[in-house]
């Protein structure tokens, strides 16, 4: 790498390790197999490897404090002492047990349902629920929602950022520490106090940030990255004022410290003047989501402002077309000078896998179109070299990029004329049920004869070590197809018998044959590809491998009918057919960027419509089409919501509306702020919808104070993201809150989400309590 190259920055890197080493270390610690020192040693090893990898690839602005044991927003809460009283912390350093109690909850001392960290505990947080968790902007990453009170006091209670800066420095790396900006942090939080604005806490929060930044500066940090992604949202004048106050105070207190103000996931829009007015040394722009803002910013920005150009997609896995990027950037760099420009990804590389080179089994042609974190850093370094020294200095890399882009564009693997013809034949009638819900509901109640407050689960049951071991053995050829199917049938039958024994009203088969709710379907649809090591963090130790949607989608054959028929043959009770909806498959995949998202979604919808029809023909009377991710696809700017919701709802209805009126269509949605999109939820016209409401204490039902939702709804009463076993009275308390918004006839009783990630020793008592809660409500 030439010494005259432009600075090449990453805003953050994947934390989990190439083979999920962080997940392994965390789960070993939580289960009591290893101690705190072993966990911290594993974390230090991952950080060191991340720094070394970046330097070897030509990254010159390397971040520190982008690593976390669970979540960077939770780290910020711990850093500033925003720890609710329920966790037992008073002051001083925050114990790891308290940290993980905030993340995962802590069972009371009289329970031992695979307690998360009792053997490491310090007496704190017994019986405490986890903090609320929700999606990080419009990504599939989850963060722990900060909890504030009107009398909130802040104190510097963690020096993690300083410690990791020192750690990197000792290894020979001069890093740029990363912190979540104070304004975004406050805006991400919630308070149980009525009519309370978290921004009112800013004056008490800023001294903590100033204290920490002074410590970083004293250690030798010349630059600090402050992430303020709230700048791409719709902001009111009070928030814009808070931003000005924040950065004026930071500049006054630390006049020599340079701040890179980082925005991502969209354009600055009407916040542009605010951002450019702040006394910071640098400004990062997401030029993947909002390429149009570059010219405006360059025209308006003061000449000494360092612009960090986010030109490599940090949210998707497609290889960049470097000549096209260089065509855009060369003039601008020449105009501003290399001292005032940095090249960067659009956002943290947290959202992409680590290294496509690990994918030995991937189709070679498809693999040549992809860039994971390692490849993206190499692309950044190539851009930096070309912009500083000319394209000739990296001619081979630039030429290879252009050839890959052309090969992908022309490949017959991407385009299917039959799919295009079917899309052209779609009519509006295909997205409408024959009768309105009130008429369908009468037919369905007669058909099923369910009691009031019917009980069910969301779909999956625990994927135990035995299930994972059998799946792995089958994949490796060590377990025959016949023996694997026998094993799955036995697991399914055992689970159905247990559901009958405890008295659930509507059953599910447990989904033991499924690796993931999206991957399972993508593997059986054309147009999708899958990786072996393409893991990304969803939350904590939870990692997912998003499918790669690279071409036109169709369904070659039925995907779930055989397992549904087997499961239904074992019980007289209704057995739900379980499918993942088109919007969720889209939003939880790495999606092709050569066609509009709405077109890709409609293709998936038609494929799922075929599966729905086959399930109904086989005898399925209840079919659940999960749209867990519908809301996370919502644009960050409200002015753009309607366009997305119109096509997203239409795609759900397209896949769900071909059934008879007496067939009951269910759907499930995760972390869906009903209050924001209640009209769209109603427009989906599912007969029954289940939602996650336990952590928010039914707050998500506030929309129903005024909106008379006509269909049936299952507000979750059991938080499956925590190992806690909720008591019967806790569940009935939540249901009583639900009754304030909904009629008894509307309410179903179910957990918040699927039970795949939980253990049977947690699930059994929790569901027994849930059934008892239903009995008491009746």
XYZ file of C-alpha atoms in Angstrom:
778
model
C 0.000 0.000 0.000
C 1.423 3.346 -1.011
C 2.155 5.831 1.758
C 0.296 8.424 -0.313
C -2.964 6.462 -0.300
C -6.106 8.075 0.967
C -6.991 7.114 4.526
C -9.015 3.904 4.436
C -11.402 3.476 7.356
C -13.735 0.856 8.719
C -16.462 2.065 11.069
C -16.618 -1.287 12.852
C -16.054 -4.938 12.040
C -17.815 -8.243 12.732
C -17.360 -9.270 16.360
C -18.220 -12.939 16.272
C -15.067 -14.442 14.747
C -14.717 -16.353 11.447
C -16.178 -19.503 13.018
C -18.383 -17.900 15.671
C -15.721 -18.062 18.373
C -17.560 -15.400 20.429
C -20.761 -17.453 20.431
C -18.875 -20.508 21.637
C -17.129 -18.566 24.410
C -20.333 -16.878 25.591
C -22.402 -20.037 25.706
C -19.631 -21.901 27.505
C -19.575 -19.139 30.122
C -23.352 -18.970 30.496
C -23.588 -22.735 30.962
C -20.900 -22.749 33.653
C -18.369 -24.703 31.605
C -15.866 -21.833 31.668
C -15.204 -18.857 33.906
C -15.049 -15.121 33.423
C -11.310 -15.064 32.743
C -11.710 -17.579 29.903
C -14.472 -15.483 28.337
C -12.435 -12.290 28.555
C -9.366 -14.036 27.146
C -11.391 -15.271 24.152
C -12.756 -11.746 23.609
C -9.249 -10.253 23.692
C -8.114 -12.788 21.111
C -10.929 -11.818 18.771
C -10.133 -8.119 19.104
C -6.461 -8.713 18.377
C -7.337 -10.776 15.307
C -9.717 -8.070 14.065
C -7.072 -5.364 14.338
C -4.428 -7.521 12.660
C -6.787 -8.478 9.824
C -7.652 -4.854 9.072
C -4.046 -3.709 9.036
C -2.997 -6.576 6.764
C -5.719 -5.632 4.280
C -4.647 -1.999 4.028
C -7.057 -0.344 6.446
C -5.327 2.698 7.893
C -8.075 4.047 10.185
C -8.769 1.096 12.459
C -11.586 1.272 15.054
C -11.437 0.178 18.663
C -14.347 -0.290 21.080
C -16.412 -1.631 18.177
C -16.260 -5.038 19.872
C -18.862 -6.071 22.454
C -19.708 -9.154 24.462
C -23.404 -8.673 23.703
C -24.477 -5.292 22.289
C -22.878 -1.889 21.819
C -25.975 0.002 23.021
C -25.995 -2.075 26.201
C -22.283 -1.256 26.545
C -23.203 2.423 26.384
C -25.832 2.024 29.115
C -23.225 0.341 31.287
C -20.644 3.012 30.415
C -22.892 5.828 31.654
C -24.471 3.940 34.562
C -27.989 3.820 33.078
C -28.837 0.626 34.929
C -32.387 0.249 36.267
C -32.776 -0.377 39.994
C -34.155 -3.885 39.399
C -30.634 -5.104 38.558
C -29.307 -4.259 42.014
C -26.380 -2.082 40.922
C -25.642 1.010 42.999
C -22.374 2.519 41.785
C -18.870 1.703 40.617
C -17.755 -0.919 38.086
C -20.620 -3.009 36.698
C -20.219 -6.773 37.307
C -20.468 -9.061 34.314
C -23.406 -10.808 35.987
C -25.337 -7.532 36.012
C -24.407 -6.860 32.389
C -25.756 -10.229 31.280
C -28.834 -9.904 33.494
C -29.695 -6.735 31.589
C -29.173 -8.623 28.326
C -30.784 -11.973 29.125
C -32.666 -11.677 32.398
C -31.862 -13.480 35.637
C -33.933 -16.220 37.213
C -34.840 -15.899 40.869
C -32.909 -17.878 43.461
C -35.749 -20.369 43.886
C -35.499 -21.430 40.239
C -32.753 -23.243 38.408
C -33.980 -23.402 34.853
C -30.528 -23.354 33.259
C -29.783 -20.079 35.015
C -27.751 -17.801 32.829
C -24.930 -16.948 35.165
C -25.770 -17.847 38.751
C -22.383 -19.414 39.310
C -20.751 -16.108 38.415
C -23.224 -13.969 40.306
C -22.677 -11.391 43.003
C -26.164 -11.362 44.474
C -27.446 -8.887 41.910
C -30.508 -9.059 39.725
C -32.214 -12.173 41.033
C -35.528 -12.616 39.262
C -34.937 -9.636 36.992
C -36.300 -9.698 33.439
C -34.113 -8.725 30.522
C -34.311 -5.240 29.106
C -36.505 -4.726 26.081
C -34.825 -5.592 22.803
C -35.648 -4.246 19.370
C -34.190 -3.845 15.907
C -31.283 -1.492 15.264
C -32.829 0.990 12.827
C -33.876 -1.032 9.742
C -31.376 -3.871 10.177
C -31.743 -7.395 11.510
C -29.389 -6.624 14.386
C -31.050 -6.249 17.811
C -30.065 -3.802 20.536
C -31.006 -3.571 24.201
C -33.300 -0.588 24.683
C -31.961 1.821 27.343
C -34.340 2.490 30.242
C -34.447 5.966 31.747
C -36.272 7.673 34.605
C -37.060 11.336 35.108
C -34.491 11.515 37.914
C -31.838 9.586 35.999
C -28.286 10.041 37.255
C -25.328 9.164 35.058
C -21.795 8.282 36.063
C -18.794 6.892 34.242
C -19.081 3.263 35.326
C -17.115 1.503 32.587
C -13.776 2.330 30.998
C -14.147 -0.321 28.307
C -13.440 2.205 25.527
C -10.239 3.341 27.216
C -9.159 -0.189 28.069
C -9.581 -1.420 24.500
C -7.761 1.630 23.099
C -4.841 0.822 25.409
C -5.056 -2.832 24.460
C -4.763 -2.015 20.755
C -1.953 0.449 21.387
C 0.017 -2.174 23.312
C -0.262 -4.434 20.256
C 1.044 -1.690 17.975
C -2.244 -0.354 16.552
C -3.175 3.332 16.683
C -6.971 3.160 16.621
C -9.951 5.472 16.397
C -12.232 4.643 19.338
C -15.935 4.272 18.507
C -18.734 5.522 20.742
C -22.468 5.708 20.220
C -23.256 9.416 20.136
C -25.101 10.817 23.166
C -28.076 12.186 21.246
C -28.749 8.959 19.349
C -28.267 7.018 22.590
C -30.924 9.056 24.386
C -33.323 8.849 21.457
C -33.014 5.045 21.393
C -34.115 4.844 25.014
C -37.482 4.634 26.704
C -38.963 5.644 30.022
C -41.883 4.304 32.010
C -42.503 7.821 33.297
C -45.413 9.474 31.537
C -44.716 12.347 29.142
C -40.986 12.092 29.710
C -38.520 13.096 27.006
C -35.153 11.295 27.314
C -33.459 14.287 25.657
C -34.118 16.201 28.878
C -31.319 14.084 30.381
C -28.679 15.463 28.008
C -27.182 17.947 30.467
C -26.509 15.143 32.936
C -25.153 12.775 30.301
C -22.650 15.041 28.565
C -20.229 15.331 31.529
C -19.830 11.531 31.452
C -18.973 11.596 27.742
C -16.564 14.498 28.291
C -14.860 12.610 31.141
C -14.414 9.524 28.953
C -13.201 11.503 25.944
C -10.642 13.323 28.091
C -9.333 9.961 29.256
C -9.056 8.750 25.668
C -7.262 11.928 24.633
C -4.864 11.547 27.572
C -4.051 8.036 26.346
C -3.104 9.409 22.935
C -6.310 9.162 20.865
C -6.188 11.887 18.190
C -9.575 11.009 16.651
C -12.775 9.547 18.114
C -15.705 8.256 16.060
C -19.090 9.311 17.425
C -22.010 7.527 15.758
C -25.133 9.665 15.383
C -27.331 7.693 12.970
C -30.328 9.637 14.296
C -29.242 12.286 11.778
C -30.824 10.248 8.968
C -34.228 10.227 10.710
C -37.065 12.730 10.811
C -35.874 15.084 13.567
C -37.680 17.851 15.404
C -36.145 21.186 16.345
C -35.471 19.997 19.900
C -33.290 17.149 18.646
C -31.416 19.400 16.251
C -30.793 21.788 19.138
C -29.597 18.884 21.295
C -27.080 17.954 18.613
C -25.749 21.516 18.443
C -25.491 21.751 22.242
C -23.743 18.381 22.426
C -21.036 19.041 19.896
C -20.455 22.621 20.978
C -19.844 21.401 24.526
C -17.566 18.594 23.351
C -15.582 20.992 21.176
C -15.257 23.466 24.030
C -14.146 20.815 26.531
C -11.805 19.004 24.112
C -10.572 21.531 21.545
C -7.724 19.328 20.310
C -9.640 16.049 19.994
C -10.894 15.397 16.478
C -14.373 13.929 16.154
C -15.552 11.931 13.151
C -19.317 12.354 13.237
C -20.741 9.216 11.688
C -24.132 8.916 9.982
C -25.426 5.839 8.183
C -28.477 3.918 6.931
C -29.674 6.853 4.869
C -29.141 10.438 3.760
C -28.979 13.547 5.899
C -31.837 15.163 3.971
C -33.299 18.084 5.914
C -30.733 17.515 8.676
C -27.864 18.361 6.341
C -27.438 21.959 7.484
C -27.495 20.839 11.113
C -24.788 18.250 10.505
C -22.590 20.663 8.588
C -22.932 23.320 11.280
C -21.533 21.124 14.050
C -17.951 21.822 15.225
C -16.518 18.432 14.304
C -13.410 17.546 12.315
C -15.027 14.951 10.084
C -18.382 13.794 8.741
C -19.196 10.303 7.450
C -21.802 9.913 4.697
C -23.673 6.784 3.649
C -23.275 7.033 -0.129
C -24.782 3.597 -0.779
C -28.206 4.391 0.635
C -28.031 8.072 -0.374
C -25.496 8.655 -3.181
C -27.254 11.858 -4.197
C -26.105 13.702 -1.072
C -22.432 13.756 -2.051
C -22.563 16.712 -4.433
C -24.668 18.768 -2.025
C -22.350 18.088 0.911
C -19.224 18.860 -1.105
C -20.752 22.144 -2.221
C -21.736 23.212 1.294
C -19.081 21.711 3.579
C -16.304 23.886 4.944
C -13.018 23.171 3.191
C -11.229 21.694 6.195
C -14.007 19.220 7.039
C -12.776 15.674 6.438
C -15.405 13.780 4.465
C -15.611 10.048 5.062
C -17.169 8.584 1.945
C -19.196 5.445 2.633
C -19.072 3.992 -0.874
C -18.725 0.251 -0.153
C -21.993 -1.374 0.914
C -21.787 -2.390 4.578
C -25.244 -3.978 4.481
C -25.006 -6.336 1.516
C -22.604 -8.879 0.068
C -22.239 -7.871 -3.571
C -18.857 -7.048 -4.982
C -18.469 -3.374 -5.855
C -17.989 -2.121 -9.381
C -14.765 -0.219 -8.716
C -14.502 1.611 -12.074
C -17.988 3.040 -11.578
C -17.091 4.193 -8.064
C -13.851 5.742 -9.272
C -15.705 7.636 -11.992
C -17.777 9.262 -9.238
C -14.976 9.900 -6.793
C -11.930 11.022 -8.782
C -13.149 14.536 -9.518
C -14.359 15.101 -5.962
C -11.086 13.912 -4.418
C -9.091 16.123 -6.768
C -11.263 19.067 -5.797
C -11.010 18.599 -2.007
C -7.572 17.017 -1.721
C -6.591 13.708 -0.189
C -6.079 15.276 3.241
C -9.812 15.970 3.535
C -11.165 12.654 2.263
C -11.422 9.153 3.705
C -12.777 6.046 1.991
C -15.047 3.820 4.096
C -17.927 1.365 4.016
C -21.401 2.839 4.231
C -21.760 1.631 7.834
C -20.122 -0.818 10.215
C -19.254 -4.159 8.614
C -21.065 -5.786 11.542
C -23.885 -6.570 9.130
C -21.926 -8.748 6.670
C -20.082 -12.082 7.042
C -16.341 -12.169 7.518
C -14.649 -13.876 4.577
C -16.040 -15.326 1.344
C -12.781 -17.237 0.851
C -14.008 -19.713 3.490
C -16.887 -20.750 1.192
C -15.303 -23.723 -0.555
C -18.686 -25.224 -1.488
C -20.225 -22.134 -3.071
C -20.780 -22.042 -6.830
C -17.607 -20.537 -8.273
C -19.380 -18.088 -10.569
C -21.646 -16.796 -7.802
C -18.702 -16.608 -5.414
C -16.895 -14.309 -7.851
C -19.731 -11.788 -7.496
C -19.498 -11.579 -3.687
C -17.578 -9.518 -1.160
C -17.755 -10.161 2.591
C -16.003 -8.080 5.236
C -12.464 -9.108 4.242
C -13.113 -8.511 0.545
C -14.795 -5.173 1.247
C -11.752 -3.975 3.156
C -9.584 -4.978 0.205
C -11.914 -3.039 -2.117
C -11.561 0.013 0.103
C -7.782 -0.259 0.022
C -7.849 -0.545 -3.786
C -10.014 2.567 -4.033
C -7.706 4.450 -1.691
C -4.669 3.520 -3.766
C -6.343 4.349 -7.083
C -7.584 7.730 -5.889
C -4.172 8.696 -4.535
C -1.849 7.195 -7.151
C -4.032 6.578 -10.209
C -5.901 3.543 -11.508
C -2.789 2.147 -13.145
C -1.356 1.375 -9.700
C -4.159 -1.164 -9.084
C -5.147 -1.910 -12.674
C -5.586 -5.654 -12.218
C -7.945 -5.304 -9.259
C -10.009 -2.620 -10.999
C -10.251 -4.678 -14.205
C -11.286 -7.820 -12.284
C -14.030 -5.852 -10.554
C -15.470 -4.653 -13.878
C -15.405 -8.148 -15.364
C -17.219 -9.632 -12.347
C -19.930 -6.964 -12.570
C -20.508 -7.675 -16.250
C -20.558 -11.450 -15.744
C -23.195 -11.132 -13.061
C -25.335 -8.832 -15.204
C -25.324 -11.247 -18.143
C -25.526 -14.582 -16.283
C -28.472 -16.887 -17.176
C -28.444 -17.981 -13.524
C -29.989 -14.632 -12.624
C -32.899 -14.367 -15.083
C -35.886 -16.741 -15.669
C -38.399 -15.902 -18.421
C -41.096 -18.095 -16.819
C -40.932 -16.115 -13.594
C -41.181 -12.849 -15.508
C -44.260 -14.101 -17.373
C -45.961 -15.169 -14.153
C -45.308 -11.798 -12.528
C -46.875 -10.076 -15.546
C -50.031 -12.177 -15.123
C -50.752 -11.172 -11.484
C -54.133 -9.454 -10.957
C -55.440 -7.431 -8.011
C -58.086 -10.080 -7.246
C -55.326 -12.537 -6.397
C -54.511 -10.428 -3.312
C -58.024 -10.436 -1.797
C -59.881 -13.034 0.312
C -63.342 -13.877 -0.972
C -65.202 -12.633 2.126
C -64.519 -10.036 4.809
C -63.097 -11.176 8.136
C -66.374 -11.054 10.082
C -67.924 -13.581 7.707
C -64.800 -15.750 7.658
C -64.598 -15.738 11.455
C -68.073 -17.277 11.792
C -67.126 -20.116 9.473
C -63.832 -20.677 11.262
C -65.371 -20.716 14.757
C -67.888 -23.296 13.617
C -65.140 -25.370 12.033
C -62.735 -25.417 14.998
C -64.918 -25.086 18.107
C -62.058 -23.621 20.148
C -62.522 -22.314 23.707
C -62.138 -18.657 24.569
C -58.527 -17.554 24.914
C -57.245 -20.389 22.711
C -53.629 -21.385 23.312
C -50.941 -22.110 20.763
C -47.242 -21.541 20.141
C -45.513 -19.675 17.348
C -44.030 -22.696 15.589
C -40.620 -23.975 16.622
C -39.683 -25.991 19.698
C -36.193 -26.333 21.219
C -33.511 -27.407 18.796
C -31.586 -29.452 21.325
C -27.987 -30.568 21.110
C -29.307 -33.933 19.922
C -31.247 -32.291 17.081
C -28.245 -30.237 16.003
C -25.959 -33.269 16.274
C -28.269 -35.346 14.086
C -28.539 -32.554 11.503
C -24.772 -32.185 11.412
C -24.241 -35.938 11.096
C -26.758 -36.106 8.258
C -25.117 -33.192 6.453
C -21.742 -34.934 6.720
C -23.134 -38.237 5.461
C -22.638 -39.978 8.804
C -26.404 -40.428 9.276
C -28.471 -41.890 6.439
C -31.548 -40.166 5.036
C -33.769 -42.899 6.467
C -32.227 -42.768 9.939
C -32.365 -38.969 9.999
C -36.036 -38.974 9.017
C -36.775 -41.551 11.702
C -35.073 -39.368 14.272
C -37.049 -36.287 13.170
C -40.324 -38.186 13.190
C -39.695 -39.355 16.750
C -38.877 -35.806 17.891
C -42.008 -34.518 16.175
C -44.264 -37.211 17.631
C -42.879 -36.695 21.144
C -43.469 -32.948 20.905
C -47.024 -33.355 19.648
C -47.872 -35.773 22.467
C -46.462 -33.349 25.025
C -48.500 -30.444 23.620
C -51.623 -32.596 23.894
C -50.727 -33.606 27.453
C -50.444 -30.040 28.743
C -53.633 -28.965 26.985
C -52.598 -26.650 24.179
C -55.521 -26.010 21.832
C -53.748 -25.549 18.485
C -50.570 -27.502 17.876
C -47.418 -27.149 15.819
C -45.032 -29.872 14.720
C -41.913 -28.261 16.185
C -39.916 -27.652 12.976
C -37.078 -30.024 13.893
C -36.334 -30.563 10.231
C -35.661 -26.849 9.744
C -32.301 -25.184 10.195
C -33.690 -21.636 10.045
C -37.068 -20.132 9.247
C -35.733 -18.422 6.117
C -32.906 -20.724 5.094
C -35.169 -23.772 5.112
C -37.384 -22.245 2.437
C -34.624 -20.561 0.495
C -32.848 -23.902 0.104
C -35.920 -25.211 -1.710
C -36.538 -22.177 -3.902
C -34.720 -21.303 -7.095
C -32.739 -18.068 -7.080
C -31.208 -18.569 -3.613
C -27.745 -19.648 -2.521
C -26.363 -20.479 0.919
C -23.076 -20.188 2.697
C -21.356 -22.355 5.274
C -19.581 -19.621 7.219
C -21.611 -16.570 6.239
C -22.692 -15.838 9.799
C -23.790 -12.425 11.009
C -24.764 -11.406 14.535
C -28.443 -11.013 15.292
C -28.050 -10.370 19.019
C -25.676 -11.580 21.718
C -24.559 -15.078 20.790
C -27.375 -15.489 18.289
C -25.983 -15.643 14.751
C -27.766 -16.216 11.457
C -26.657 -17.072 7.937
C -28.813 -14.970 5.638
C -29.564 -16.602 2.285
C -28.202 -14.904 -0.806
C -31.018 -13.972 -3.173
C -29.171 -13.742 -6.473
C -31.797 -14.460 -9.152
C -35.442 -14.904 -10.100
C -37.441 -16.983 -7.606
C -39.764 -19.927 -8.146
C -40.817 -23.067 -6.218
C -39.840 -26.312 -7.971
C -41.873 -28.570 -5.616
C -43.792 -28.596 -2.279
C -41.623 -27.724 0.696
C -43.611 -28.463 3.880
C -46.604 -30.584 2.925
C -45.081 -33.960 3.823
C -44.116 -32.936 7.345
C -47.475 -31.266 7.934
C -49.371 -34.389 6.829
C -47.304 -36.574 9.134
C -47.814 -34.253 12.091
C -51.560 -33.899 11.560
C -51.902 -37.692 11.346
C -50.755 -37.912 14.985
C -53.458 -35.728 16.543
C -57.134 -34.794 16.164
C -56.340 -31.220 17.237
C -55.698 -28.531 14.615
C -52.113 -28.603 13.357
C -50.875 -25.343 11.883
C -49.032 -25.419 8.594
C -45.953 -23.269 9.147
C -44.498 -20.998 6.461
C -42.290 -17.935 6.334
C -43.775 -14.991 4.500
C -42.302 -13.275 1.453
C -41.447 -9.973 3.145
C -39.544 -11.758 5.915
C -37.677 -13.971 3.471
C -36.725 -10.809 1.592
C -35.738 -8.755 4.641
C -33.740 -11.564 6.229
C -31.775 -12.332 3.080
C -28.935 -10.618 1.313
C -31.040 -9.305 -1.527
C -30.049 -8.766 -5.139
C -29.428 -5.117 -5.955
C -30.124 -5.285 -9.688
C -33.946 -5.209 -9.416
C -36.335 -3.316 -7.108
C -36.959 -5.024 -3.764
C -40.703 -5.045 -4.421
C -40.223 -7.164 -7.554
C -38.064 -9.705 -5.741
C -40.667 -9.841 -2.964
C -43.520 -10.455 -5.392
C -41.627 -13.378 -6.917
C -41.230 -14.917 -3.457
C -44.921 -14.272 -2.711
C -46.013 -16.314 -5.715
C -43.772 -19.180 -4.639
C -45.265 -19.154 -1.118
C -48.773 -18.894 -2.622
C -48.137 -22.219 -4.337
C -47.141 -23.782 -1.014
C -50.240 -22.412 0.728
C -52.447 -23.940 -1.962
C -50.764 -27.335 -1.622
C -51.100 -27.313 2.171
C -54.794 -26.516 1.951
C -55.299 -29.222 -0.670
C -53.622 -31.680 1.711
C -56.142 -30.797 4.431
C -54.512 -27.980 6.406
C -57.210 -25.850 8.035
C -54.837 -23.372 9.728
C -51.807 -21.978 7.917
C -49.395 -19.585 9.603
C -47.373 -17.333 7.304
C -44.848 -15.544 9.494
C -43.993 -11.969 8.650
C -41.626 -11.478 11.555
C -39.622 -8.852 9.690
C -42.339 -6.765 8.051
C -41.670 -3.670 10.117
C -37.899 -3.791 9.927
C -38.105 -3.123 6.202
C -39.885 0.131 6.921
C -37.943 3.114 5.562
C -36.439 5.330 8.234
C -38.176 8.416 6.840
C -41.927 8.480 7.378
C -42.529 10.087 3.978
C -41.331 6.851 2.357
C -43.423 4.457 4.477
C -46.495 4.247 2.283
C -44.666 3.028 -0.795
C -43.013 0.206 1.141
C -46.101 -0.794 3.123
C -48.287 -0.874 0.035
C -46.112 -3.419 -1.758
C -45.207 -5.360 1.395
C -48.847 -5.823 2.426
C -49.822 -6.648 -1.151
C -47.145 -9.376 -1.254
C -48.430 -10.923 1.983
C -51.986 -10.890 0.690
C -50.865 -12.310 -2.622
C -49.444 -15.386 -0.921
C -52.289 -15.751 1.627
C -55.492 -14.982 -0.273
C -55.946 -18.049 -2.435
C -57.505 -20.160 0.358
C -61.140 -20.875 1.236
C -62.880 -18.642 3.765
C -63.012 -21.395 6.405
C -59.233 -21.815 6.248
C -57.688 -19.715 8.982
C -54.584 -17.710 8.059
C -52.253 -16.795 10.911
C -49.210 -14.560 10.862
C -46.555 -13.620 13.397
C -44.619 -10.375 13.677
C -41.528 -9.625 15.772
C -40.829 -6.280 17.424
C -43.553 -4.645 15.387
C -44.449 -1.249 16.796
C -48.124 -1.632 16.069
C -48.724 1.964 16.997
C -46.759 3.089 13.943
C -48.302 0.916 11.257
C -51.643 -0.283 12.575
C -53.452 0.506 9.310
C -51.013 -1.658 7.362
C -51.309 -4.489 9.910
C -55.068 -4.445 9.501
C -54.704 -4.304 5.718
C -52.805 -7.609 5.793
C -56.177 -9.150 6.713
C -54.718 -12.185 8.495
C -57.369 -13.987 10.517
C -55.033 -14.206 13.534
C -51.841 -12.282 14.204
C -49.425 -12.966 17.054
C -46.977 -10.316 18.237
C -44.192 -9.844 20.782
C -45.504 -7.817 23.703
C -44.219 -9.287 26.978
C -41.033 -7.207 27.349
C -42.890 -3.996 26.595
C -45.644 -4.978 29.077
C -48.306 -4.816 26.342
C -47.197 -1.317 25.367
C -47.419 -2.394 21.722
C -51.193 -2.591 22.146
C -51.530 1.130 22.834
C -52.714 1.632 19.265
C -55.881 -0.261 20.126
C -57.052 2.468 22.497
C -58.560 4.208 19.507
C -58.121 1.795 16.596
C -60.761 -0.920 16.522
C -58.746 -3.797 15.127
C -61.296 -6.271 13.742
C -59.333 -9.519 13.519
C -57.966 -11.843 16.205
C -54.631 -11.330 17.933
C -52.224 -13.206 20.181
C -50.257 -10.720 22.307
C -47.238 -12.667 23.560
C -47.172 -13.403 27.295
C -43.848 -15.286 27.508
C -40.534 -13.610 26.610
C -38.639 -16.344 24.805
C -35.455 -14.278 24.480
C -34.756 -14.778 28.178
C -34.202 -18.057 30.058
C -36.633 -16.901 32.768
C -39.758 -18.941 33.414
C -42.578 -16.424 33.857
C -45.061 -17.190 36.618
C -48.791 -17.707 36.008
C -49.702 -14.433 37.677
C -47.186 -12.571 35.504
C -48.889 -13.925 32.383
C -52.421 -13.273 33.640
C -51.327 -9.744 34.531
C -50.253 -9.187 30.937
C -53.486 -10.663 29.625
C -55.525 -8.358 31.848
C -53.658 -5.456 30.278
C -54.493 -6.862 26.844
C -58.196 -7.043 27.773
C -58.151 -3.280 28.256
C -57.484 -2.942 24.525
C -59.071 -6.054 22.996
C -62.250 -8.057 23.403
C -62.051 -11.549 24.902
C -63.163 -13.013 21.613
C -60.151 -11.554 19.847
C -57.438 -12.760 22.217
C -55.246 -15.802 21.651
C -52.579 -16.825 24.173
C -49.075 -17.623 22.958
C -45.379 -16.990 23.588
C -43.704 -13.959 22.058
C -41.905 -15.931 19.372
C -40.709 -19.393 18.385
C -38.998 -21.574 21.004
C -36.112 -22.848 18.907
C -33.399 -21.107 20.923
C -34.681 -22.088 24.365
C -34.096 -25.268 26.366
C -36.811 -27.788 27.177
C -36.279 -27.298 30.917
C -37.236 -23.646 30.388
C -40.005 -24.233 27.856
C -41.916 -26.964 29.700
C -42.732 -25.027 32.887
C -43.307 -21.806 30.947
C -45.915 -23.346 28.635
C -47.570 -25.214 31.499
C -47.902 -21.836 33.221
C -49.259 -20.329 29.998
C -51.977 -22.973 29.701
C -52.888 -22.423 33.353
C -53.093 -18.683 32.724
C -55.539 -19.368 29.889
C -57.627 -21.584 32.186
C -57.797 -18.826 34.794
C -58.764 -16.250 32.180
C -61.602 -18.485 31.020
